[in-house]
JSON list of C-alpha atoms and ligand atoms in Angstrom, two decimals:
[
{"chain": "L", "resi": 1, "resn": "MET", "atom": "CA", "xyz": [-7.81, 24.18, -14.86]},
{"chain": "L", "resi": 2, "resn": "PRO", "atom": "CA", "xyz": [-6.07, 21.28, -12.77]},
{"chain": "L", "resi": 3, "resn": "THR", "atom": "CA", "xyz": [-6.93, 17.58, -13.85]},
{"chain": "L", "resi": 4, "resn": "ILE", "atom": "CA", "xyz": [-9.11, 16.14, -11.18]},
{"chain": "L", "resi": 5, "resn": "VAL", "atom": "CA", "xyz": [-7.88, 12.70, -9.92]},
{"chain": "L", "resi": 6, "resn": "VAL", "atom": "CA", "xyz": [-9.93, 10.63, -7.48]},
{"chain": "L", "resi": 7, "resn": "LEU", "atom": "CA", "xyz": [-7.94, 8.73, -4.64]},
{"chain": "L", "resi": 8, "resn": "ALA", "atom": "CA", "xyz": [-9.60, 5.38, -3.93]},
{"chain": "L", "resi": 9, "resn": "THR", "atom": "CA", "xyz": [-8.92, 5.65, -0.19]},
{"chain": "L", "resi": 10, "resn": "SER", "atom": "CA", "xyz": [-10.07, 7.33, 2.81]},
{"chain": "L", "resi": 11, "resn": "ASN", "atom": "CA", "xyz": [-6.89, 6.90, 4.86]},
{"chain": "L", "resi": 12, "resn": "ALA", "atom": "CA", "xyz": [-5.65, 10.59, 5.56]},
{"chain": "L", "resi": 13, "resn": "GLY", "atom": "CA", "xyz": [-2.12, 9.66, 6.05]},
{"chain": "L", "resi": 14, "resn": "LYS", "atom": "CA", "xyz": [-2.02, 7.93, 2.62]},
{"chain": "L", "resi": 15, "resn": "LEU", "atom": "CA", "xyz": [-3.76, 11.00, 1.04]},
{"chain": "L", "resi": 16, "resn": "SER", "atom": "CA", "xyz": [-1.16, 13.54, 2.46]},
{"chain": "L", "resi": 17, "resn": "GLU", "atom": "CA", "xyz": [1.75, 11.21, 1.20]},
{"chain": "L", "resi": 18, "resn": "ILE", "atom": "CA", "xyz": [0.16, 10.67, -2.43]},
{"chain": "L", "resi": 19, "resn": "GLN", "atom": "CA", "xyz": [-0.36, 14.56, -2.51]},
{"chain": "L", "resi": 20, "resn": "ARG", "atom": "CA", "xyz": [3.03, 15.29, -1.18]},
{"chain": "L", "resi": 21, "resn": "ILE", "atom": "CA", "xyz": [5.13, 13.05, -3.70]},
{"chain": "L", "resi": 22, "resn": "VAL", "atom": "CA", "xyz": [2.83, 13.15, -6.83]},
{"chain": "L", "resi": 23, "resn": "GLY", "atom": "CA", "xyz": [1.13, 16.53, -6.45]},
{"chain": "L", "resi": 24, "resn": "ASN", "atom": "CA", "xyz": [1.74, 19.61, -8.35]},
{"chain": "L", "resi": 25, "resn": "SER", "atom": "CA", "xyz": [-0.33, 22.52, -9.62]},
{"chain": "L", "resi": 26, "resn": "GLU", "atom": "CA", "xyz": [-1.75, 20.64, -12.55]},
{"chain": "L", "resi": 27, "resn": "VAL", "atom": "CA", "xyz": [-3.52, 18.04, -10.76]},
{"chain": "L", "resi": 28, "resn": "GLU", "atom": "CA", "xyz": [-6.04, 17.93, -7.94]},
{"chain": "L", "resi": 29, "resn": "PHE", "atom": "CA", "xyz": [-6.63, 14.99, -5.84]},
{"chain": "L", "resi": 30, "resn": "VAL", "atom": "CA", "xyz": [-9.96, 14.33, -4.27]},
{"chain": "L", "resi": 31, "resn": "PRO", "atom": "CA", "xyz": [-10.57, 11.56, -1.86]},
{"chain": "L", "resi": 32, "resn": "GLN", "atom": "CA", "xyz": [-13.36, 9.19, -2.92]},
{"chain": "L", "resi": 33, "resn": "SER", "atom": "CA", "xyz": [-15.31, 9.93, 0.27]},
{"chain": "L", "resi": 34, "resn": "GLN", "atom": "CA", "xyz": [-15.80, 13.53, -0.61]},
{"chain": "L", "resi": 35, "resn": "LEU", "atom": "CA", "xyz": [-17.47, 12.39, -3.98]},
{"chain": "L", "resi": 36, "resn": "LYS", "atom": "CA", "xyz": [-19.77, 9.57, -2.20]},
{"chain": "L", "resi": 37, "resn": "VAL", "atom": "CA", "xyz": [-17.85, 6.84, -3.82]},
{"chain": "L", "resi": 38, "resn": "PRO", "atom": "CA", "xyz": [-19.12, 3.47, -2.16]},
{"chain": "L", "resi": 39, "resn": "ASP", "atom": "CA", "xyz": [-16.27, 1.06, -0.96]},
{"chain": "L", "resi": 40, "resn": "ALA", "atom": "CA", "xyz": [-15.38, -1.47, -3.63]},
{"chain": "L", "resi": 41, "resn": "ILE", "atom": "CA", "xyz": [-15.46, -5.16, -2.64]},
{"chain": "L", "resi": 42, "resn": "GLU", "atom": "CA", "xyz": [-12.01, -6.31, -2.68]},
{"chain": "L", "resi": 43, "resn": "ASP", "atom": "CA", "xyz": [-12.29, -10.01, -3.95]},
{"chain": "L", "resi": 44, "resn": "GLY", "atom": "CA", "xyz": [-9.35, -10.12, -6.00]},
{"chain": "L", "resi": 45, "resn": "LEU", "atom": "CA", "xyz": [-6.50, -12.72, -5.42]},
{"chain": "L", "resi": 46, "resn": "SER", "atom": "CA", "xyz": [-3.52, -10.56, -5.62]},
{"chain": "L", "resi": 47, "resn": "PHE", "atom": "CA", "xyz": [-2.68, -7.04, -4.51]},
{"chain": "L", "resi": 48, "resn": "VAL", "atom": "CA", "xyz": [-2.60, -5.78, -8.17]},
{"chain": "L", "resi": 49, "resn": "GLU", "atom": "CA", "xyz": [-6.22, -7.14, -8.75]},
{"chain": "L", "resi": 50, "resn": "ASN", "atom": "CA", "xyz": [-7.45, -5.47, -5.63]},
{"chain": "L", "resi": 51, "resn": "ALA", "atom": "CA", "xyz": [-5.96, -2.12, -6.60]},
{"chain": "L", "resi": 52, "resn": "ILE", "atom": "CA", "xyz": [-7.59, -2.47, -10.15]},
{"chain": "L", "resi": 53, "resn": "ILE", "atom": "CA", "xyz": [-10.84, -3.22, -8.39]},
{"chain": "L", "resi": 54, "resn": "LYS", "atom": "CA", "xyz": [-10.60, -0.02, -6.30]},
{"chain": "L", "resi": 55, "resn": "ALA", "atom": "CA", "xyz": [-9.66, 2.43, -8.99]},
{"chain": "L", "resi": 56, "resn": "ARG", "atom": "CA", "xyz": [-12.02, 1.06, -11.50]},
{"chain": "L", "resi": 57, "resn": "ASN", "atom": "CA", "xyz": [-14.88, 1.48, -8.83]},
{"chain": "L", "resi": 58, "resn": "ALA", "atom": "CA", "xyz": [-13.76, 5.04, -8.17]},
{"chain": "L", "resi": 59, "resn": "CYS", "atom": "CA", "xyz": [-13.60, 5.64, -11.92]},
{"chain": "L", "resi": 60, "resn": "HIS", "atom": "CA", "xyz": [-16.97, 4.20, -12.62]},
{"chain": "L", "resi": 61, "resn": "HIS", "atom": "CA", "xyz": [-18.91, 6.27, -9.73]},
{"chain": "L", "resi": 62, "resn": "THR", "atom": "CA", "xyz": [-17.00, 9.72, -10.86]},
{"chain": "L", "resi": 63, "resn": "ASN", "atom": "CA", "xyz": [-16.45, 9.40, -14.42]},
{"chain": "L", "resi": 64, "resn": "LEU", "atom": "CA", "xyz": [-12.85, 10.77, -13.41]},
{"chain": "L", "resi": 65, "resn": "PRO", "atom": "CA", "xyz": [-9.43, 9.16, -13.53]},
{"chain": "L", "resi": 66, "resn": "ALA", "atom": "CA", "xyz": [-8.44, 7.56, -10.24]},
{"chain": "L", "resi": 67, "resn": "ILE", "atom": "CA", "xyz": [-5.40, 6.13, -8.21]},
{"chain": "L", "resi": 68, "resn": "ALA", "atom": "CA", "xyz": [-5.74, 3.23, -5.84]},
{"chain": "L", "resi": 69, "resn": "ASP", "atom": "CA", "xyz": [-3.52, 1.26, -4.00]},
{"chain": "L", "resi": 70, "resn": "ASP", "atom": "CA", "xyz": [-3.12, -1.83, -2.10]},
{"chain": "L", "resi": 71, "resn": "SER", "atom": "CA", "xyz": [-0.57, -3.32, 0.20]},
{"chain": "L", "resi": 72, "resn": "GLY", "atom": "CA", "xyz": [0.48, -5.94, 2.71]},
{"chain": "L", "resi": 73, "resn": "LEU", "atom": "CA", "xyz": [3.16, -7.96, 4.36]},
{"chain": "L", "resi": 74, "resn": "GLU", "atom": "CA", "xyz": [4.44, -11.33, 2.55]},
{"chain": "L", "resi": 75, "resn": "VAL", "atom": "CA", "xyz": [6.39, -13.76, 4.67]},
{"chain": "L", "resi": 76, "resn": "ALA", "atom": "CA", "xyz": [8.58, -16.03, 2.32]},
{"chain": "L", "resi": 77, "resn": "ALA", "atom": "CA", "xyz": [8.34, -18.98, 4.62]},
{"chain": "L", "resi": 78, "resn": "LEU", "atom": "CA", "xyz": [4.47, -18.69, 4.74]},
{"chain": "L", "resi": 79, "resn": "ARG", "atom": "CA", "xyz": [4.39, -18.59, 0.91]},
{"chain": "L", "resi": 80, "resn": "GLY", "atom": "CA", "xyz": [3.41, -14.95, 0.91]},
{"chain": "L", "resi": 81, "resn": "ALA", "atom": "CA", "xyz": [0.81, -14.95, 3.87]},
{"chain": "L", "resi": 82, "resn": "PRO", "atom": "CA", "xyz": [-0.52, -12.92, 5.29]},
{"chain": "L", "resi": 83, "resn": "GLY", "atom": "CA", "xyz": [-0.38, -11.01, 1.77]},
{"chain": "L", "resi": 84, "resn": "ILE", "atom": "CA", "xyz": [-3.72, -9.55, 0.57]},
{"chain": "L", "resi": 85, "resn": "TYR", "atom": "CA", "xyz": [-5.25, -10.71, 3.67]},
{"chain": "L", "resi": 86, "resn": "SER", "atom": "CA", "xyz": [-2.87, -8.74, 5.99]},
{"chain": "L", "resi": 87, "resn": "SER", "atom": "CA", "xyz": [-5.35, -6.47, 7.51]},
{"chain": "L", "resi": 88, "resn": "ARG", "atom": "CA", "xyz": [-7.69, -9.43, 8.48]},
{"chain": "L", "resi": 89, "resn": "TYR", "atom": "CA", "xyz": [-4.99, -11.94, 9.36]},
{"chain": "L", "resi": 90, "resn": "ALA", "atom": "CA", "xyz": [-6.64, -12.69, 12.71]},
{"chain": "L", "resi": 91, "resn": "ASP", "atom": "CA", "xyz": [-10.14, -12.55, 11.25]},
{"chain": "L", "resi": 92, "resn": "GLY", "atom": "CA", "xyz": [-10.71, -8.70, 11.80]},
{"chain": "L", "resi": 93, "resn": "ALA", "atom": "CA", "xyz": [-9.65, -8.61, 15.32]},
{"chain": "L", "resi": 94, "resn": "GLY", "atom": "CA", "xyz": [-7.05, -5.70, 14.73]},
{"chain": "L", "resi": 95, "resn": "ASP", "atom": "CA", "xyz": [-3.40, -5.04, 14.48]},
{"chain": "L", "resi": 96, "resn": "LEU", "atom": "CA", "xyz": [-2.40, -6.45, 17.81]},
{"chain": "L", "resi": 97, "resn": "ALA", "atom": "CA", "xyz": [-4.06, -9.72, 17.23]},
{"chain": "L", "resi": 98, "resn": "ASN", "atom": "CA", "xyz": [-2.62, -9.68, 13.59]},
{"chain": "L", "resi": 99, "resn": "ASN", "atom": "CA", "xyz": [1.07, -9.43, 15.07]},
{"chain": "L", "resi": 100, "resn": "GLU", "atom": "CA", "xyz": [0.07, -12.07, 17.69]},
{"chain": "L", "resi": 101, "resn": "LYS", "atom": "CA", "xyz": [-1.01, -14.47, 15.27]},
{"chain": "L", "resi": 102, "resn": "LEU", "atom": "CA", "xyz": [2.15, -13.85, 12.98]},
{"chain": "L", "resi": 103, "resn": "LEU", "atom": "CA", "xyz": [4.39, -14.22, 16.02]},
{"chain": "L", "resi": 104, "resn": "GLN", "atom": "CA", "xyz": [2.78, -17.61, 16.84]},
{"chain": "L", "resi": 105, "resn": "VAL", "atom": "CA", "xyz": [2.76, -18.98, 13.26]},
{"chain": "L", "resi": 106, "resn": "MET", "atom": "CA", "xyz": [6.36, -17.96, 12.88]},
{"chain": "L", "resi": 107, "resn": "GLU", "atom": "CA", "xyz": [7.46, -19.75, 16.37]},
{"chain": "L", "resi": 108, "resn": "GLY", "atom": "CA", "xyz": [10.64, -21.95, 15.87]},
{"chain": "L", "resi": 109, "resn": "ARG", "atom": "CA", "xyz": [11.17, -20.92, 12.42]},
{"chain": "L", "resi": 110, "resn": "HIS", "atom": "CA", "xyz": [14.40, -20.05, 11.09]},
{"chain": "L", "resi": 111, "resn": "ASP", "atom": "CA", "xyz": [13.76, -18.40, 7.69]},
{"chain": "L", "resi": 112, "resn": "ARG", "atom": "CA", "xyz": [12.17, -15.35, 8.96]},
{"chain": "L", "resi": 113, "resn": "ALA", "atom": "CA", "xyz": [12.50, -13.12, 5.54]},
{"chain": "L", "resi": 114, "resn": "ALA", "atom": "CA", "xyz": [9.40, -11.00, 4.66]},
{"chain": "L", "resi": 115, "resn": "ARG", "atom": "CA", "xyz": [8.80, -7.91, 2.75]},
{"chain": "L", "resi": 116, "resn": "PHE", "atom": "CA", "xyz": [6.09, -5.12, 2.71]},
{"chain": "L", "resi": 117, "resn": "VAL", "atom": "CA", "xyz": [4.50, -4.81, -0.70]},
{"chain": "L", "resi": 118, "resn": "CYS", "atom": "CA", "xyz": [2.50, -1.78, -2.01]},
{"chain": "L", "resi": 119, "resn": "VAL", "atom": "CA", "xyz": [0.85, -1.77, -5.51]},
{"chain": "L", "resi": 120, "resn": "MET", "atom": "CA", "xyz": [-0.54, 1.72, -6.97]},
{"chain": "L", "resi": 121, "resn": "VAL", "atom": "CA", "xyz": [-2.87, 1.77, -9.95]},
{"chain": "L", "resi": 122, "resn": "TYR", "atom": "CA", "xyz": [-3.72, 4.71, -12.17]},
{"chain": "L", "resi": 123, "resn": "MET", "atom": "CA", "xyz": [-6.76, 4.37, -14.39]},
{"chain": "L", "resi": 124, "resn": "HIS", "atom": "CA", "xyz": [-7.84, 7.03, -17.05]},
{"chain": "L", "resi": 125, "resn": "HIS", "atom": "CA", "xyz": [-11.68, 5.55, -16.94]},
{"chain": "L", "resi": 126, "resn": "ALA", "atom": "CA", "xyz": [-13.44, 2.54, -15.66]},
{"chain": "L", "resi": 127, "resn": "GLU", "atom": "CA", "xyz": [-12.79, 0.45, -19.04]},
{"chain": "L", "resi": 128, "resn": "ASP", "atom": "CA", "xyz": [-8.96, 1.48, -19.27]},
{"chain": "L", "resi": 129, "resn": "PRO", "atom": "CA", "xyz": [-7.50, -1.53, -20.92]},
{"chain": "L", "resi": 130, "resn": "THR", "atom": "CA", "xyz": [-3.90, -0.39, -19.82]},
{"chain": "L", "resi": 131, "resn": "PRO", "atom": "CA", "xyz": [-3.86, 0.67, -16.20]},
{"chain": "L", "resi": 132, "resn": "LEU", "atom": "CA", "xyz": [-0.41, 2.02, -15.13]},
{"chain": "L", "resi": 133, "resn": "ILE", "atom": "CA", "xyz": [0.81, -0.19, -12.19]},
{"chain": "L", "resi": 134, "resn": "SER", "atom": "CA", "xyz": [3.88, 0.39, -9.93]},
{"chain": "L", "resi": 135, "resn": "TYR", "atom": "CA", "xyz": [5.07, -1.94, -7.24]},
{"chain": "L", "resi": 136, "resn": "GLY", "atom": "CA", "xyz": [7.25, -1.00, -4.27]},
{"chain": "L", "resi": 137, "resn": "PHE", "atom": "CA", "xyz": [8.85, -3.58, -1.89]},
{"chain": "L", "resi": 138, "resn": "TRP", "atom": "CA", "xyz": [10.60, -3.04, 1.33]},
{"chain": "L", "resi": 139, "resn": "GLU", "atom": "CA", "xyz": [12.66, -6.02, 2.39]},
{"chain": "L", "resi": 140, "resn": "GLY", "atom": "CA", "xyz": [13.11, -7.07, 6.22]},
{"chain": "L", "resi": 141, "resn": "GLN", "atom": "CA", "xyz": [12.45, -9.89, 8.72]},
{"chain": "L", "resi": 142, "resn": "VAL", "atom": "CA", "xyz": [9.75, -10.88, 11.09]},
{"chain": "L", "resi": 143, "resn": "ALA", "atom": "CA", "xyz": [11.38, -10.26, 14.38]},
{"chain": "L", "resi": 144, "resn": "ASN", "atom": "CA", "xyz": [11.20, -12.48, 17.55]},
{"chain": "L", "resi": 145, "resn": "ARG", "atom": "CA", "xyz": [9.36, -10.19, 19.44]},
{"chain": "L", "resi": 146, "resn": "PRO", "atom": "CA", "xyz": [7.59, -6.55, 18.84]},
{"chain": "L", "resi": 147, "resn": "ALA", "atom": "CA", "xyz": [9.41, -3.09, 19.32]},
{"chain": "L", "resi": 148, "resn": "GLY", "atom": "CA", "xyz": [8.46, 0.48, 18.78]},
{"chain": "L", "resi": 149, "resn": "GLU", "atom": "CA", "xyz": [5.51, 2.64, 19.19]},
{"chain": "L", "resi": 150, "resn": "ASN", "atom": "CA", "xyz": [5.10, 4.23, 15.72]},
{"chain": "L", "resi": 151, "resn": "GLY", "atom": "CA", "xyz": [3.29, 3.52, 12.48]},
{"chain": "L", "resi": 152, "resn": "PHE", "atom": "CA", "xyz": [0.54, 0.83, 12.42]},
{"chain": "L", "resi": 153, "resn": "GLY", "atom": "CA", "xyz": [-0.21, -2.79, 11.27]},
{"chain": "L", "resi": 154, "resn": "TYR", "atom": "CA", "xyz": [3.11, -5.09, 11.45]},
{"chain": "L", "resi": 155, "resn": "ASP", "atom": "CA", "xyz": [5.37, -2.24, 11.85]},
{"chain": "L", "resi": 156, "resn": "PRO", "atom": "CA", "xyz": [6.36, -3.43, 15.50]},
{"chain": "L", "resi": 157, "resn": "LEU", "atom": "CA", "xyz": [7.40, -7.07, 14.14]},
{"chain": "L", "resi": 158, "resn": "PHE", "atom": "CA", "xyz": [9.08, -5.73, 10.97]},
{"chain": "L", "resi": 159, "resn": "TYR", "atom": "CA", "xyz": [12.82, -5.72, 11.60]},
{"chain": "L", "resi": 160, "resn": "VAL", "atom": "CA", "xyz": [14.67, -3.48, 8.91]},
{"chain": "L", "resi": 161, "resn": "PRO", "atom": "CA", "xyz": [18.41, -4.75, 8.48]},
{"chain": "L", "resi": 162, "resn": "GLU", "atom": "CA", "xyz": [19.55, -1.81, 6.61]},
{"chain": "L", "resi": 163, "resn": "LEU", "atom": "CA", "xyz": [18.57, 0.69, 9.58]},
{"chain": "L", "resi": 164, "resn": "ASN", "atom": "CA", "xyz": [19.09, -2.19, 12.37]},
{"chain": "L", "resi": 165, "resn": "CYS", "atom": "CA", "xyz": [15.78, -1.48, 13.91]},
{"chain": "L", "resi": 166, "resn": "HIS", "atom": "CA", "xyz": [12.02, -2.18, 13.65]},
{"chain": "L", "resi": 167, "resn": "SER", "atom": "CA", "xyz": [9.79, -0.13, 11.55]},
{"chain": "L", "resi": 168, "resn": "ALA", "atom": "CA", "xyz": [7.76, 0.84, 14.58]},
{"chain": "L", "resi": 169, "resn": "GLU", "atom": "CA", "xyz": [10.95, 2.44, 15.90]},
{"chain": "L", "resi": 170, "resn": "LEU", "atom": "CA", "xyz": [11.33, 4.69, 12.87]},
{"chain": "L", "resi": 171, "resn": "ASP", "atom": "CA", "xyz": [10.22, 8.39, 12.72]},
{"chain": "L", "resi": 172, "resn": "SER", "atom": "CA", "xyz": [7.40, 8.62, 10.17]},
{"chain": "L", "resi": 173, "resn": "ALA", "atom": "CA", "xyz": [9.68, 11.01, 7.94]},
{"chain": "L", "resi": 174, "resn": "VAL", "atom": "CA", "xyz": [12.22, 8.35, 7.64]},
{"chain": "L", "resi": 175, "resn": "LYS", "atom": "CA", "xyz": [9.59, 5.69, 7.03]},
{"chain": "L", "resi": 176, "resn": "ASN", "atom": "CA", "xyz": [7.96, 7.78, 4.13]},
{"chain": "L", "resi": 177, "resn": "ARG", "atom": "CA", "xyz": [11.31, 7.87, 2.43]},
{"chain": "L", "resi": 178, "resn": "VAL", "atom": "CA", "xyz": [12.16, 4.18, 2.37]},
{"chain": "L", "resi": 179, "resn": "SER", "atom": "CA", "xyz": [8.85, 2.34, 2.39]},
{"chain": "L", "resi": 180, "resn": "HIS", "atom": "CA", "xyz": [7.29, 0.15, -0.04]},
{"chain": "L", "resi": 181, "resn": "ARG", "atom": "CA", "xyz": [4.56, 3.06, -0.51]},
{"chain": "L", "resi": 182, "resn": "ALA", "atom": "CA", "xyz": [7.31, 5.60, -1.17]},
{"chain": "L", "resi": 183, "resn": "LYS", "atom": "CA", "xyz": [8.82, 3.41, -3.67]},
{"chain": "L", "resi": 184, "resn": "ALA", "atom": "CA", "xyz": [5.55, 2.59, -5.69]},
{"chain": "L", "resi": 185, "resn": "LEU", "atom": "CA", "xyz": [4.66, 6.19, -5.23]},
{"chain": "L", "resi": 186, "resn": "ALA", "atom": "CA", "xyz": [8.04, 7.29, -6.67]},
{"chain": "L", "resi": 187, "resn": "ASN", "atom": "CA", "xyz": [7.36, 4.61, -9.69]},
{"chain": "L", "resi": 188, "resn": "LEU", "atom": "CA", "xyz": [4.09, 5.86, -10.19]},
{"chain": "L", "resi": 189, "resn": "LYS", "atom": "CA", "xyz": [4.93, 9.43, -10.61]},
{"chain": "L", "resi": 190, "resn": "ALA", "atom": "CA", "xyz": [7.80, 8.57, -13.20]},
{"chain": "L", "resi": 191, "resn": "GLN", "atom": "CA", "xyz": [5.01, 6.62, -15.29]},
{"chain": "L", "resi": 192, "resn": "LEU", "atom": "CA", "xyz": [2.59, 9.45, -15.08]},
{"chain": "L", "resi": 193, "resn": "GLU", "atom": "CA", "xyz": [5.48, 11.69, -16.16]},
{"chain": "L", "resi": 194, "resn": "GLN", "atom": "CA", "xyz": [6.23, 9.48, -18.97]},
{"chain": "L", "resi": 195, "resn": "HIS", "atom": "CA", "xyz": [2.74, 9.28, -20.37]},
{"chain": "L", "resi": 196, "resn": "LYS", "atom": "CA", "xyz": [2.22, 12.89, -19.95]},
{"chain": "L", "resi": 197, "resn": "ILE", "atom": "CA", "xyz": [-0.55, 12.92, -17.39]},
{"chain": "L", "resi": 198, "resn": "LEU", "atom": "CA", "xyz": [2.05, 14.72, -15.09]},
{"chain": "L", "resi": 199, "resn": "THR", "atom": "CA", "xyz": [4.69, 17.08, -16.47]},
{"chain": "H", "resi": 1, "resn": "IMP", "atom": "P1", "xyz": [-3.78, -1.15, 3.17]},
{"chain": "H", "resi": 1, "resn": "IMP", "atom": "O1", "xyz": [-4.30, -2.07, 2.04]},
{"chain": "H", "resi": 1, "resn": "IMP", "atom": "O2", "xyz": [-2.77, -0.46, 2.43]},
{"chain": "H", "resi": 1, "resn": "IMP", "atom": "O3", "xyz": [-4.61, -0.64, 3.90]},
{"chain": "H", "resi": 1, "resn": "IMP", "atom": "O4", "xyz": [-2.93, -2.30, 4.12]},
{"chain": "H", "resi": 1, "resn": "IMP", "atom": "C1", "xyz": [-3.38, -3.70, 4.21]},
{"chain": "H", "resi": 1, "resn": "IMP", "atom": "C2", "xyz": [-2.55, -4.07, 5.62]},
{"chain": "H", "resi": 1, "resn": "IMP", "atom": "O5", "xyz": [-1.38, -4.38, 5.46]},
{"chain": "H", "resi": 1, "resn": "IMP", "atom": "C3", "xyz": [-2.62, -3.00, 6.76]},
{"chain": "H", "resi": 1, "resn": "IMP", "atom": "O6", "xyz": [-3.86, -3.23, 7.41]},
{"chain": "H", "resi": 1, "resn": "IMP", "atom": "C4", "xyz": [-1.42, -3.48, 7.66]},
{"chain": "H", "resi": 1, "resn": "IMP", "atom": "O7", "xyz": [-1.72, -4.81, 8.40]},
{"chain": "H", "resi": 1, "resn": "IMP", "atom": "C5", "xyz": [-0.46, -4.06, 6.41]},
{"chain": "H", "resi": 1, "resn": "IMP", "atom": "N1", "xyz": [0.68, -3.08, 6.14]},
{"chain": "H", "resi": 1, "resn": "IMP", "atom": "C6", "xyz": [0.45, -2.32, 4.85]},
{"chain": "H", "resi": 1, "resn": "IMP", "atom": "N2", "xyz": [1.52, -1.40, 4.77]},
{"chain": "H", "resi": 1, "resn": "IMP", "atom": "C7", "xyz": [1.96, -1.48, 6.15]},
{"chain": "H", "resi": 1, "resn": "IMP", "atom": "C8", "xyz": [2.97, -0.55, 6.80]},
{"chain": "H", "resi": 1, "resn": "IMP", "atom": "O8", "xyz": [3.57, 0.39, 6.20]},
{"chain": "H", "resi": 1, "resn": "IMP", "atom": "N3", "xyz": [3.24, -0.88, 8.05]},
{"chain": "H", "resi": 1, "resn": "IMP", "atom": "C9", "xyz": [2.58, -1.93, 8.49]},
{"chain": "H", "resi": 1, "resn": "IMP", "atom": "N4", "xyz": [1.74, -2.73, 8.20]},
{"chain": "H", "resi": 1, "resn": "IMP", "atom": "C10", "xyz": [1.28, -2.59, 6.84]}
]
């Protein structure tokens, strides 16, 4: 019998990525929407707090182990903003408005260093005092103008020096190999293996 692990996300893209990188015949990942888990209130002040809140909420409502993630864009010159508020930087007006606001705030700034951050958390149960926590970073810069049609969020404005293009110009297969999420997932997989949760 495979171990069932709840995924505290309803994003189909993330589900299949987690399945592909971490999945094997011993674990069955079930999205929390299938188990009628209500959304958690993400009122943490860091990525890691929010990921733990989401994983704990999924464990609490299912009595099963859970994996949750939280991610966003940190801009060095803005002391890490938009950070945990990345998805609602322009007060919930959507990706385009978020990108426009970021461009406006960065106008005239020379230090344009930025990074995408992803935190993944695994919890055995809701009271687990030692959640497994992994980080993934993807270093880049806030470009002066958007480019590319792929991806979502800040991908059009995220310039990746190592690939000399914007994240939204990358094929999804390439992005899934190099992104913050890919790195966090690879690290979580290693931790799950080390703790014999995955073999
Ligand atoms: P989530 O918590 O993973 O849903 O991400 C929060 C927000 O961070 C998203 O709504 C995007 O604005 C931003 N973000 C996270 N990952 C990416 C990415 O890979 N590309 C572009 N934007 C991202």
